[in-house]
C-alpha positions as a printed Julia matrix, in Angstrom:
128×3 Matrix{Float64}:
   0.1   -0.02   -0.19
   1.57   3.18   -1.09
   1.29   6.32    0.95
  -0.63   9.24    0.0
   0.61  12.68   -0.56
  -0.7   15.44    1.36
   0.13  19.2     1.19
  -0.32  21.4     4.1
  -0.46  25.14    3.54
  -0.43  27.75    6.16
   1.4   31.18    6.37
   2.33  30.69   10.03
   5.56  28.51   10.34
   4.97  27.55   13.7
   1.41  26.0    12.95
   2.69  24.56    9.67
   5.45  22.76   11.48
   3.11  21.45   14.18
   0.72  20.03   11.4
   3.45  18.29    9.67
   5.0   16.77   12.72
   1.64  15.65   13.57
   0.75  14.16    9.85
   4.35  12.59    9.39
   3.49  10.37   12.76
   0.94   8.67   10.59
   2.27   5.88    8.33
  -0.2    6.68    5.54
   0.81  10.04    4.43
   3.84  11.7     2.67
   3.79  15.44    3.78
   4.77  18.26    1.74
   4.33  21.84    3.03
   3.78  25.53    1.48
   3.75  28.84    3.37
   1.8   30.47    0.81
  -0.91  29.82   -2.18
   1.51  30.74   -4.69
   3.86  28.21   -3.62
   1.25  25.61   -2.96
  -0.04  25.91   -6.48
   3.38  25.32   -7.64
   3.41  22.13   -5.82
  -0.26  21.17   -6.79
   0.66  21.32  -10.36
   3.87  19.68  -10.32
   3.42  16.77   -7.69
  -0.49  16.48   -7.98
  -0.95  15.59   -4.23
  -3.97  13.34   -3.15
  -4.81  15.86   -0.25
  -4.96  19.47    0.35
  -5.18  20.88    3.76
  -4.95  24.91    3.82
  -5.14  27.89    5.94
  -7.71  30.12    4.84
  -6.81  33.59    5.72
  -3.22  34.06    4.32
  -1.65  37.19    2.76
  -1.44  38.08   -0.85
  -3.66  34.98   -1.81
  -5.98  33.06    0.37
  -7.23  29.72    0.59
 -10.4   30.28   -1.22
  -8.6   31.66   -4.24
  -6.4   28.6    -4.06
  -9.06  26.1    -4.33
 -11.0   28.04   -7.09
  -7.68  27.6    -9.2
  -7.52  24.05   -8.45
 -11.13  23.14   -9.24
 -10.96  24.94  -12.57
  -7.82  22.9   -13.6
  -8.23  21.09  -16.85
  -6.35  17.9   -15.18
  -8.93  16.0   -13.4
  -6.38  14.57  -10.81
  -5.68  18.31   -9.74
  -9.23  19.33  -10.18
 -10.67  16.59   -8.0
  -8.1   17.04   -5.18
  -9.82  16.26   -1.86
  -9.43  19.39    0.24
  -9.66  20.43    3.71
  -9.92  24.12    4.83
  -8.6   25.17    8.5
  -9.55  28.45    9.98
  -9.41  30.63   12.97
 -12.15  32.81   11.43
 -15.64  32.68   13.45
 -18.41  31.25   11.26
 -19.9   34.64   11.4
 -16.71  36.1     9.76
 -16.99  33.2     7.31
 -20.25  34.77    6.07
 -18.01  37.58    4.13
 -16.71  34.66    1.78
 -18.34  32.52   -0.73
 -20.59  29.83    0.72
 -20.02  27.28   -1.81
 -16.36  27.08   -1.41
 -14.98  24.22   -3.1
 -13.47  22.37   -0.04
 -14.68  19.0     1.2
 -14.5   19.93    5.04
 -13.84  22.92    7.07
 -12.3   22.66   10.45
 -12.15  25.63   12.9
  -8.94  26.33   14.76
  -7.7   25.37   17.34
  -8.47  21.78   16.26
  -8.12  18.36   17.78
  -5.53  16.43   15.64
  -7.56  13.02   16.02
 -10.59  14.91   14.81
  -8.25  16.23   11.76
  -6.99  12.79   10.91
 -10.5   11.4    11.28
 -11.55  14.21    8.63
  -8.75  13.35    6.35
  -9.61   9.62    6.4
 -13.31  10.64    5.5
 -12.32  12.44    2.23
  -9.17  10.77    1.12
  -9.12   8.99   -2.13
  -9.22   5.19   -2.34
  -5.81   3.63   -2.47
  -4.85   2.5    -6.04
């Protein structure tokens, strides 16, 4: 059984390192990281990860913009990437953003890592 490639995106280096450390402890994932949506886009188009976990609020380009580009991509392996958004925004603040956002799951920070892993398993593609 091969590992799934997971891309974690967060502009906060400490949050990203903690997320990577937790995800690396799982034998099921090869974890890649990016600190911006533009860096994530490069990885998505080159590596075509199986799962994306991205922060919503990031400078320059946010997670919603990233997922829109992904969902519009002509390559189905890219446009169908399973995606989880993580955010520290309150639900009322999210009303400012589009409601049909392209993510499979939305998780609020701070989150329980067991819950995150459970949500990853719920959306991950089947092993090939």
